[in-house]
Coordinates of C-alpha atoms and ligand atoms in Angstrom, one line a residue:
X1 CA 37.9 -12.3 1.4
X2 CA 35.1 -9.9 2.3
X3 CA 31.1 -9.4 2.0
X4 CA 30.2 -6.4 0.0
X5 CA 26.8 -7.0 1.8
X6 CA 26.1 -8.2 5.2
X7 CA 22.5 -9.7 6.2
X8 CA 20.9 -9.9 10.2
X9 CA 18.1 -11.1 10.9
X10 CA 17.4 -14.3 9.4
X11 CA 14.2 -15.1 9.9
X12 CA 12.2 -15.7 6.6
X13 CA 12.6 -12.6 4.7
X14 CA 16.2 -12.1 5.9
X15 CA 17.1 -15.9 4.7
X16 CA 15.8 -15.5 1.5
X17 CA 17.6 -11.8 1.1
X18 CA 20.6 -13.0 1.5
X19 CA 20.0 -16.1 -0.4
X20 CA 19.1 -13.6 -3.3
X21 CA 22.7 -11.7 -2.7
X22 CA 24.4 -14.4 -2.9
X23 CA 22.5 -16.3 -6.0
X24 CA 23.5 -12.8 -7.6
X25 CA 27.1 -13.4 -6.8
X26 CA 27.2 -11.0 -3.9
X27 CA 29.4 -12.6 -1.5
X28 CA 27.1 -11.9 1.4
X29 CA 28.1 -12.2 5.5
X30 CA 25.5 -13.1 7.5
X31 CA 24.3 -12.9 11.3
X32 CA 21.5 -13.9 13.7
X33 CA 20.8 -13.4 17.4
X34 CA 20.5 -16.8 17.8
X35 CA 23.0 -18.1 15.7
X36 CA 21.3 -22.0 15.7
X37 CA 19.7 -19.4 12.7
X38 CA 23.0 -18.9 10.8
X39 CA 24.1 -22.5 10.7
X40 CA 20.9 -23.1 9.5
X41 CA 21.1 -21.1 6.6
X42 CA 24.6 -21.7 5.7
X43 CA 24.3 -25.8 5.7
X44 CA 21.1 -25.6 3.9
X45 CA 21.8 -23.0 1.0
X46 CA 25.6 -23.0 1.6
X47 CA 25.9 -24.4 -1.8
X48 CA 24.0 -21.4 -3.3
X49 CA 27.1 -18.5 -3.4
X50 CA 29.0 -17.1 -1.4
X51 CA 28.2 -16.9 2.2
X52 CA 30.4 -15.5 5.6
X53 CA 28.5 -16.5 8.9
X54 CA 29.4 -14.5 12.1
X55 CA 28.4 -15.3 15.7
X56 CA 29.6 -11.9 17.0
X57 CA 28.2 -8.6 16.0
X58 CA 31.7 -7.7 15.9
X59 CA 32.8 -10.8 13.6
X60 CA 30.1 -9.5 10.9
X61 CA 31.4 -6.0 11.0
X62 CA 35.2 -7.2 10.3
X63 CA 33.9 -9.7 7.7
X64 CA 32.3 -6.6 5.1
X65 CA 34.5 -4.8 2.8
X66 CA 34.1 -0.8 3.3
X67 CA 31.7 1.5 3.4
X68 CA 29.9 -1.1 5.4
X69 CA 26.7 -2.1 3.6
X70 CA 24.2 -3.7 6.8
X71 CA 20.8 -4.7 6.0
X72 CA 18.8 -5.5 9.2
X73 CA 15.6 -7.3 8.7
X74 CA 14.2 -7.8 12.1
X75 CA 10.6 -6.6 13.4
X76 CA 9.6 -3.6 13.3
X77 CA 9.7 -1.5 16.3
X78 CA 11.7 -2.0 19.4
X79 CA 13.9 -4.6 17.8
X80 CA 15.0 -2.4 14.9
X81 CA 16.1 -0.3 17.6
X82 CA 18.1 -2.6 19.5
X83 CA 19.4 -4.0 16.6
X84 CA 20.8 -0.2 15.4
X85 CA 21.7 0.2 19.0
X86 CA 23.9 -3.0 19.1
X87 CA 25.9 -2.2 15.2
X88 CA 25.8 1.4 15.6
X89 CA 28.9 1.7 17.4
X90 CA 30.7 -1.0 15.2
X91 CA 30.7 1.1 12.5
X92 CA 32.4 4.3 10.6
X93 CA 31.4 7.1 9.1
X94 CA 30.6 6.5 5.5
X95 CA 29.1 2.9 6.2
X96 CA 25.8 1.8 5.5
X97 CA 22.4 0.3 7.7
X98 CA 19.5 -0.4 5.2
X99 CA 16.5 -1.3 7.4
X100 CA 14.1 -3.8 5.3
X101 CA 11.8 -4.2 7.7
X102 CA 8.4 -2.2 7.6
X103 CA 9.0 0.5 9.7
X104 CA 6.8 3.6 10.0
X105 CA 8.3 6.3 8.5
X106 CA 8.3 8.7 11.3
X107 CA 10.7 6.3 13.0
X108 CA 12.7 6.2 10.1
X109 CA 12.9 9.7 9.9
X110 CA 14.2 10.2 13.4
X111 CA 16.7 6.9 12.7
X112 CA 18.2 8.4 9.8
X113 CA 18.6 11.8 11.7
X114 CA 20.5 10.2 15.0
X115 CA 22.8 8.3 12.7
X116 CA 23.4 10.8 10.0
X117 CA 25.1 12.9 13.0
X118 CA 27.4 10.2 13.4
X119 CA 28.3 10.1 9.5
X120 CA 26.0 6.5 9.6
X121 CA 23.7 6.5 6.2
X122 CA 20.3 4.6 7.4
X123 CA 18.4 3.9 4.0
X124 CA 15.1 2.9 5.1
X125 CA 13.8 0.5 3.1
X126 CA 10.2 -0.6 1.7
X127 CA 10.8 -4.2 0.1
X128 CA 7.4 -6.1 -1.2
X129 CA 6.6 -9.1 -2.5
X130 CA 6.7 -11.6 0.6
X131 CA 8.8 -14.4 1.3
X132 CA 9.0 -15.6 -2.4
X133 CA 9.6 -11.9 -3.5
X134 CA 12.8 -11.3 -1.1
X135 CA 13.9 -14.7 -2.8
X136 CA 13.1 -14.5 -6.6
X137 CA 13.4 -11.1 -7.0
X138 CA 11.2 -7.7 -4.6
X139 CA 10.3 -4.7 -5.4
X140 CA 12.4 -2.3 -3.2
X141 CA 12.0 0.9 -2.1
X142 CA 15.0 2.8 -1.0
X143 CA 15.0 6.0 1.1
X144 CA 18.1 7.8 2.7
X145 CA 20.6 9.9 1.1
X146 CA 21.4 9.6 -2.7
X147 CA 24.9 9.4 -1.9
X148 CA 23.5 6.2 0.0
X149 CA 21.8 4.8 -3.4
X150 CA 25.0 5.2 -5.5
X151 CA 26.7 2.0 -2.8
X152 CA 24.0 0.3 -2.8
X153 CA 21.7 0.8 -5.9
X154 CA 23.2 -1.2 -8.1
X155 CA 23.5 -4.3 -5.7
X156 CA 19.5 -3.9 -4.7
X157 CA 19.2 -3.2 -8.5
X158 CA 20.6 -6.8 -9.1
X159 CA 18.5 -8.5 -6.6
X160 CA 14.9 -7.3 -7.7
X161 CA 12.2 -8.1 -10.1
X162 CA 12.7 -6.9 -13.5
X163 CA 9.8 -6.2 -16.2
X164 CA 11.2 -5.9 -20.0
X165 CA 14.5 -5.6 -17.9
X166 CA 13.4 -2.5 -16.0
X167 CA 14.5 -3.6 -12.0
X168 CA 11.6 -2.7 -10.1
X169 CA 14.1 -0.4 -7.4
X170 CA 14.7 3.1 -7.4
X171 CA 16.0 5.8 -4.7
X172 CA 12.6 7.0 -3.8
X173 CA 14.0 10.0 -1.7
X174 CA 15.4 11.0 1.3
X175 CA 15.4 9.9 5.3
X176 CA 12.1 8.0 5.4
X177 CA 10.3 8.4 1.8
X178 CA 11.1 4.7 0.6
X179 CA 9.1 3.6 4.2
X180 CA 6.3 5.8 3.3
X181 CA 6.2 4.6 -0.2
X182 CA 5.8 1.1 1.0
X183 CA 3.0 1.9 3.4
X184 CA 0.8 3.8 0.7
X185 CA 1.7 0.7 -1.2
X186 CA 0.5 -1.4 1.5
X187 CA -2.5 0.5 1.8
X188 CA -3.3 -0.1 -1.4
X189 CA -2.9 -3.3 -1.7
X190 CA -6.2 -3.2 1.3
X191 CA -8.3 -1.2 -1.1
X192 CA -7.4 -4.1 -3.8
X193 CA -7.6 -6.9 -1.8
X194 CA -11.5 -4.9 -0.6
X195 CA -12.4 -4.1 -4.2
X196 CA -11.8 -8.0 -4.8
X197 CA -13.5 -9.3 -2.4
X198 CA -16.9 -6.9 -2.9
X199 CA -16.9 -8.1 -6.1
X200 CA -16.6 -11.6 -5.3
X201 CA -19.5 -11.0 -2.5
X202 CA -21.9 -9.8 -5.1
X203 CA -21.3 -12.8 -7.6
X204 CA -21.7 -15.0 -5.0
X205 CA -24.6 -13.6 -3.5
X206 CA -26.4 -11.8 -5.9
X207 CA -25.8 -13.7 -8.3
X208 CA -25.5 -16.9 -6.5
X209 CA -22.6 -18.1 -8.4
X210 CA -20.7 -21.1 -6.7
X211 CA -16.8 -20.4 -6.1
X212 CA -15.4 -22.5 -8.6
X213 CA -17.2 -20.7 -11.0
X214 CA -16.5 -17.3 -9.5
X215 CA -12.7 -18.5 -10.4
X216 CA -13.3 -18.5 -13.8
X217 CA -14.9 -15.7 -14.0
X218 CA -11.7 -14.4 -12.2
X219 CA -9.8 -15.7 -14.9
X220 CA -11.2 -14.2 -17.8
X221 CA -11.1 -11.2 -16.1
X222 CA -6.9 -12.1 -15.2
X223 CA -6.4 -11.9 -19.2
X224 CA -8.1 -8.7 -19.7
X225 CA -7.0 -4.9 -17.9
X226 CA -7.4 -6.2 -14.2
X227 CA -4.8 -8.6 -15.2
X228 CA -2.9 -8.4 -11.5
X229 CA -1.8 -10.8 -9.4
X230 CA -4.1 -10.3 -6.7
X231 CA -7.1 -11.6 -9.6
X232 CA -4.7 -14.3 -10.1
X233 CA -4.5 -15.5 -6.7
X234 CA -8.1 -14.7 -5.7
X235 CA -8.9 -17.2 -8.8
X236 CA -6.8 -20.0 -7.6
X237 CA -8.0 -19.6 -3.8
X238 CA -11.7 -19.8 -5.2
X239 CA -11.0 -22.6 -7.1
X240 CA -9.5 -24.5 -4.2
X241 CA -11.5 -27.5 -2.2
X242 CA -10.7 -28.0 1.5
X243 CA -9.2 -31.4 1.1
X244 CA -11.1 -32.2 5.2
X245 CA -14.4 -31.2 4.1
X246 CA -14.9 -31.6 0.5
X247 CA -16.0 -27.8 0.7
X248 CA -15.4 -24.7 -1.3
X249 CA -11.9 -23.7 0.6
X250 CA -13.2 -20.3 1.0
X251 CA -16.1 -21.4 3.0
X252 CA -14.3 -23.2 5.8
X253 CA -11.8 -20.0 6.4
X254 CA -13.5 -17.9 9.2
X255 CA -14.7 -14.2 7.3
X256 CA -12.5 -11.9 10.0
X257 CA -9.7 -10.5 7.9
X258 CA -6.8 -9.7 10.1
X259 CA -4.0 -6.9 9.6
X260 CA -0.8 -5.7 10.7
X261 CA -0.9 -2.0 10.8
X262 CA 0.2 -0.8 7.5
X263 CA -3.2 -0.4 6.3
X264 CA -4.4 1.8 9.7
X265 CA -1.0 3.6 8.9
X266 CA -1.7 4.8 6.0
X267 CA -5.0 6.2 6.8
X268 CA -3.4 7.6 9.7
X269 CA -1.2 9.9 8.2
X270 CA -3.5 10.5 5.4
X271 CA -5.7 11.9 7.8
X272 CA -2.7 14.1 8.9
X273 CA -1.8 15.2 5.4
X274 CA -5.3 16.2 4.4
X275 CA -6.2 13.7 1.6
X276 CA -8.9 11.8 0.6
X277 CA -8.2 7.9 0.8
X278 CA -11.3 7.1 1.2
X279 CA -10.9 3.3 -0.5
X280 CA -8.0 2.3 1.6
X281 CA -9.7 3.8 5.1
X282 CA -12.9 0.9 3.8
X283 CA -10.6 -1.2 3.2
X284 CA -9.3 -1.1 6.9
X285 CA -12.9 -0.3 8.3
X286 CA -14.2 -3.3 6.4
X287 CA -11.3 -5.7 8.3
X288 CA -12.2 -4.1 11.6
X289 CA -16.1 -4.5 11.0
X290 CA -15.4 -8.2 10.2
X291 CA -13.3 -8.8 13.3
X292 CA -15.7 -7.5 15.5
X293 CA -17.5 -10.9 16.3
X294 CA -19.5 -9.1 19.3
X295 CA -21.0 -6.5 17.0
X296 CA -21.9 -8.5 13.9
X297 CA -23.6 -11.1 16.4
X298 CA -25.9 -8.3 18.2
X299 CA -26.3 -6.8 14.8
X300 CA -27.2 -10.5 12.8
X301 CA -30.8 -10.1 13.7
X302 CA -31.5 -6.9 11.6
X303 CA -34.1 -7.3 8.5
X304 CA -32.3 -7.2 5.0
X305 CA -34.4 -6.3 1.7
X306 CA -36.5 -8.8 0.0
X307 CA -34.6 -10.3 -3.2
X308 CA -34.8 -9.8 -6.6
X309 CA -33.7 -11.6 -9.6
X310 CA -30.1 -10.5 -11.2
X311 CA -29.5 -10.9 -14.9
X312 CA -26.3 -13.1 -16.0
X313 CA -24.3 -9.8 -17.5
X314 CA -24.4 -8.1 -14.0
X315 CA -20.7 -10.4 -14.1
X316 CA -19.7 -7.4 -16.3
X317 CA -21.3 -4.7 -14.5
X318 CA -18.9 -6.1 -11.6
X319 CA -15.9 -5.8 -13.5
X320 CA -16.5 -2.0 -14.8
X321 CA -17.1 -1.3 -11.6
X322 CA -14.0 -3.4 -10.0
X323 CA -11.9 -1.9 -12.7
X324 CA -13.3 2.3 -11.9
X325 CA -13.0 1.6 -8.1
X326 CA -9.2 0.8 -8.3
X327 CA -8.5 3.3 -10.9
X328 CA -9.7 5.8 -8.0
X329 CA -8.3 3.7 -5.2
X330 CA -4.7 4.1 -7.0
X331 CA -5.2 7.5 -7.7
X332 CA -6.0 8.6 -3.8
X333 CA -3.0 6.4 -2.9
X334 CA -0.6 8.2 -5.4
X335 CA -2.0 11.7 -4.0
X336 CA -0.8 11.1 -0.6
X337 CA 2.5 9.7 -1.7
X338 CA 2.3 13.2 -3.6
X339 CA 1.2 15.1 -0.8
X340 CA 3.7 13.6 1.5
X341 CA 6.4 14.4 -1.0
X342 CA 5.4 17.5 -0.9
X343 CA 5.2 18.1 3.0
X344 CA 8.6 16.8 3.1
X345 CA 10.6 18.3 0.6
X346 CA 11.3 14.5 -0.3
X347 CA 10.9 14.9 -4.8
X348 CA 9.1 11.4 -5.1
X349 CA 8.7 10.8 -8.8
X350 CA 6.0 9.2 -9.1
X351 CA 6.0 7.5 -12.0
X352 CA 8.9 5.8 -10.9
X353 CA 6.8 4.4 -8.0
X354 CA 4.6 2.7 -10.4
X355 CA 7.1 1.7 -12.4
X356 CA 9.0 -0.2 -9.7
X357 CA 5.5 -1.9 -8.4
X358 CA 5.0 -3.2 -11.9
X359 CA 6.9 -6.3 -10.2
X360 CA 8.1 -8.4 -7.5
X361 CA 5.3 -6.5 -5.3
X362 CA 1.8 -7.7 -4.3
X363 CA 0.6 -5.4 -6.1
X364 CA 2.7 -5.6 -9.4
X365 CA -0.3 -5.7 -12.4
X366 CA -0.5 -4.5 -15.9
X367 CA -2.5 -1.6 -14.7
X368 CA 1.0 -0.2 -13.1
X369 CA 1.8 0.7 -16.4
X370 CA -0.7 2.6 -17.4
X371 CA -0.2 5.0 -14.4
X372 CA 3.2 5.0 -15.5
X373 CA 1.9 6.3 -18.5
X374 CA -0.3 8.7 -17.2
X375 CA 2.7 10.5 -15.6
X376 CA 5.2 10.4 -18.1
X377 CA 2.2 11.9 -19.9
X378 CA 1.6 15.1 -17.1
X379 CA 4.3 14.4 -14.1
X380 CA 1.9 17.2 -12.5
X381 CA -1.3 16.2 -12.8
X382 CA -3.3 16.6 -9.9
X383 CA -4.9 13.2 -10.0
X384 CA -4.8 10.1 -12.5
X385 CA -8.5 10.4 -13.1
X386 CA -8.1 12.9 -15.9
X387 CA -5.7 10.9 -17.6
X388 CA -6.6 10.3 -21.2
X389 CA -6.9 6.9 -20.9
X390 CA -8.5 6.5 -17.3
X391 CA -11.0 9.1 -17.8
X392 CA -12.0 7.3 -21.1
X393 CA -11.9 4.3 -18.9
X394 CA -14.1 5.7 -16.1
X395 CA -16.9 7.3 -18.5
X396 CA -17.6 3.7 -20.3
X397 CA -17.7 2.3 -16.6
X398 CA -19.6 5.0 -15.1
X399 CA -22.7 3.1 -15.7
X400 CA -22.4 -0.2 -15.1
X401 CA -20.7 1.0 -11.6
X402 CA -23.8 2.7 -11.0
X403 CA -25.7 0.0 -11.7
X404 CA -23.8 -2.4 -9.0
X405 CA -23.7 0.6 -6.3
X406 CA -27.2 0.8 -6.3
X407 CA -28.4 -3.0 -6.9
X408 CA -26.0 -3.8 -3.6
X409 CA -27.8 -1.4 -1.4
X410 CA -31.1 -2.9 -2.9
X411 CA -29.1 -6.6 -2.6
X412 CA -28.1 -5.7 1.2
X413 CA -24.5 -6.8 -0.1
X414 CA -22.1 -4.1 1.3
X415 CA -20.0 -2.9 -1.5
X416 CA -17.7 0.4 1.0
X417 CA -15.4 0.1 -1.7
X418 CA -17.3 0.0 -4.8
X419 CA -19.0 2.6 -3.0
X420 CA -16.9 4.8 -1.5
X421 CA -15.1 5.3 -5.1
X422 CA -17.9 6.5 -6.9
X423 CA -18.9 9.2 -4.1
X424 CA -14.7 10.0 -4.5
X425 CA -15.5 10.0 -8.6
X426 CA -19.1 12.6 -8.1
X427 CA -17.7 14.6 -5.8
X428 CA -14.9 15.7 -7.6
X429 CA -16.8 16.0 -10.4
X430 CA -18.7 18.5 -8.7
X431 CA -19.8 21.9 -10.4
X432 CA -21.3 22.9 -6.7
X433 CA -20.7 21.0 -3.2
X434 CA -22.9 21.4 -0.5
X435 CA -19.6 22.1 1.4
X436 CA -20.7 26.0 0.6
X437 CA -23.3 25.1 3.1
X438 CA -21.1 23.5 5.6
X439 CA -19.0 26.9 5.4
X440 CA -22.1 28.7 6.0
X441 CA -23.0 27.0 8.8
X442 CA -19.4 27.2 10.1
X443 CA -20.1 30.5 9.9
X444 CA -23.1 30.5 11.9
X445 CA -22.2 28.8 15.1
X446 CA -18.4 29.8 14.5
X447 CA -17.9 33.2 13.2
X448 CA -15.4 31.1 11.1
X449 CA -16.4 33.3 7.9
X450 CA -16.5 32.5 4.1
X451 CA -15.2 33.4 1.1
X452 CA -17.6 34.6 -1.5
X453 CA -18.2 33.6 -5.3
X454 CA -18.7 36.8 -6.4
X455 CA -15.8 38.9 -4.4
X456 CA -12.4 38.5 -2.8
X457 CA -12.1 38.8 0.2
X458 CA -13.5 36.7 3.8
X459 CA -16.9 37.6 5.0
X460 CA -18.9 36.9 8.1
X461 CA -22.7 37.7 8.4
X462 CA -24.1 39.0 11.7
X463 CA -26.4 35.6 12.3
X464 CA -27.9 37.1 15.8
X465 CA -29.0 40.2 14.2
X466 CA -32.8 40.5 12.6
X467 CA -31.2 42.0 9.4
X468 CA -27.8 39.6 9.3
X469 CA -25.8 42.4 7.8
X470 CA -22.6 40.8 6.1
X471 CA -19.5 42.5 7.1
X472 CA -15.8 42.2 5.8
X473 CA -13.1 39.8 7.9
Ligands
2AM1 P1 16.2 -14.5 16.7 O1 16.3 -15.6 15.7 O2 17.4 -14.5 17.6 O3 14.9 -14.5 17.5 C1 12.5 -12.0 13.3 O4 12.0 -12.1 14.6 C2 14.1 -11.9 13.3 O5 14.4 -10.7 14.1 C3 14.8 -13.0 13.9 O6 15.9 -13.2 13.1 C4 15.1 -12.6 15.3 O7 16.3 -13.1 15.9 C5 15.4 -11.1 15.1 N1 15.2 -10.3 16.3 C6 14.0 -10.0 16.9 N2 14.3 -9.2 18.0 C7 15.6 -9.0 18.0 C8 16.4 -8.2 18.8 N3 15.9 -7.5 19.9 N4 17.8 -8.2 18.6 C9 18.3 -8.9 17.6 N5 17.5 -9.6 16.7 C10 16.2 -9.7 16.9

């Protein structure tokens, strides 16, 4: 008998892949470098479905039915490489290498190139949701060609989350969209995890609120909109006591957040793509600032404002302003996947992206579905702040959100997030930016010229001469 599915790489997330595959009655061969790995897996969960372990590259590749469906979960990077390197040749035109890892799309772009000229489909893929997501069900995120998807959709279908039976996979697009899904995804999950964690600063110290109460408050809020499983975690981890100490668990944890690129990534390429993410690049900034010990020590000594007394109901004021910064957080991050789609011909729906985060993913929250919503509603729309229901959402916030905005300058409590958002909200609310006097002054130094309001066409003014004459481009 053969695998319709083979698994290498098992480390954590490959383990519990395969595990998956095989609890879904995917007889499923498996492979490791180190093959101590494979035995592991096979006396341990054996009992689970059905597994084939191989020792040999060459043994996996005989053991899988045809096309060949691979799924390598190894680093990203250099190992990916060697690990596509190694198979490659193994295989025939027609087969299948799914790369779960989270590589950057650019490298998934020139993978699925290389191997499309020798009739390979590489179907890079996004896959959330941790170790206990690969296990009890991810959201996936497949790129590569659609001819790909129809072999292996319905198998990745099988394996992840569902919500009201919807599985949270779709083909996101071709060569290396269902990578760059992931990483906008990833990025925002940064912005979340920043919005979160401002508002959780501000309750604590402006309103002086001990963590165990913070949780609840983190409850209630878990049963209303920000229902997410981010609020649902960050309530539990505020409600935990370090067993050692006797201490709020929070308070024992040293405050530099560390990351793993997909955050930096995402900013990255947003920068390359022309699009505002402004809440996902504080999001990163924010990690960097706190892991740069050297700085905040020099900086410690630097006066703060006197306090002031905050009134009980600023709790709510947080949570209007927790639940406007993630609308707009969202809405940048959906903008570059749009942009992106754009640049590269790739057809994201993007809908279907928040449909498929509604589970499985880090992410996954009730609010996925009301930007599913919002796009059924106008697949076009330029952003999800005009949306019916988010604008409504935004203009009972707008206040409170002020409110916090201002009160944590006046606090000293840094809020980039909270922050950042409502600049993104004014600004594009706009009737006038002063970016006509940027342009002007582009002008100036530049001769760069400027477009008019009141006539087509590109102008430049003569700066150096007494009468600055304006003159067509
Ligand atoms: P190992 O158990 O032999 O180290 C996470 O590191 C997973 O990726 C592990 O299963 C690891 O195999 C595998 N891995 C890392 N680098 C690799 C490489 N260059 N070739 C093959 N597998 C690799």
């Amino acid at each position: 008998k053969k695998a319709v599915i083979g698994v290498t790489g098992l480390a954590t997330m490959g383990r519990n892949l395969a595990r998956n595959l095989a609890r879904h009655g995917h007889a499923v061969a498996v492979h490791n470098r180190t093959p101590a790995r494979t035995k592991a897996l096979v006396t341990e969960y054996g009992h689970e479905g059905v597994f084939l372990p191989a020792e040999t590259p060459e043994e996996f590749v005989r053991s899988l039915e045809r096309p060949r469906r691979i799924v390598i979960m190894v680093k990203a990077g250099a190992a990916t490489d060697a690990v596509i390197q190694e198979f490659a040749p193994l295989l025939e035109p027609g087969d299948m290498i799914v790369d779960g890892g989270n590589a950057h799309f650019e490298d998934t772009r020139r993978r699925e190139r290389e191997l499309r000229e020798r009739g390979i489909h590489f179907v890079g893929t996004g896959i959330s949701g941790g170790e206990e997501g690969a296990l009890n069900g991810p959201s996936i995120m497949p790129g590569g060609s659609p001819e790909s998807y129809e072999a292996l959709g319905p198998l990745l279908e099988s394996i992840a989350a569902k919500v009201e039976g919807v599985p949270c996979c779709t083909h996101v697009g071709p060569d290396g969209a269902g990578h760059f899904v992931k990483m906008v995804h990833n990025g925002i999950e940064y912005a979340d995890m920043q919005l979160i964690a401002e508002a959780y600063d501000l309750l604590r110290h402006g309103l002086g609120m001990p963590p165990a109460e913070i949780a609840e408050v983190f409850r209630s809020w878990n049963n209303g909109r920000l229902e997410s499983y981010l609020i649902e975690i960050t309530a539990e981890v505020l409600a935990h006591t370090d067993p050692a100490t006797g201490r709020p668990f929070v308070d024992v944890v040293v405050d530099q957040a560390e990351q793993k690129g997909t955050g930096r990534w995402t900013v990255q390429t947003a920068l390359d793509l022309g699009v505002p993410v402004s809440g996902i690049a504080e999001a990163v900034f924010a990690r960097s600032l706190s892991g740069s010990p050297r700085l905040r020590e020099a900086a410690r000594r630097l006066p703060g404002p006197s306090r002031f007394k905050l009134e009980q109901r600023f709790a709510d004021d947080v949570e209007q302003a927790l639940y406007a910064s993630k609308i707009v957080a969202y809405a940048q991050g959906f903008n570059q996947i749009q942009a992106a789609s754009d640049e590269y011909g790739w057809g994201i729906d993007l809908g279907a992206m928040a449909t498929i985060w509604r589970g499985g993913c880090i992410i996954r929250a009730r609010f996925l579905d009301r930007i599913r919503a919002a796009y059924a509603a106008d697949p076009r729309t330029p952003t999800l702040l005009t949306d019916d229901h988010f604008a409504g959402a935004l203009g009972d916030a707008q206040d409170s959100w002020r409110t916090v905005v201002s009160i944590s300058a006046q606090l000293g409590i840094p809020t980039p997030g909270f922050a950042t958002a409502l600049a993104y909200y004014d600004a594009l609310r706009a009737e006038r930016l002063p970016a006509a006097l940027t342009q002007a002054q582009r002008d100036f130094f530049g001769a760069h010229t400027y477009r008019r309001v009141d006539r087509e066409g590109s102008f430049h003014t003569r700066w150096e001469l007494p009468d600055r004459p304006e003159v067509g481009a």
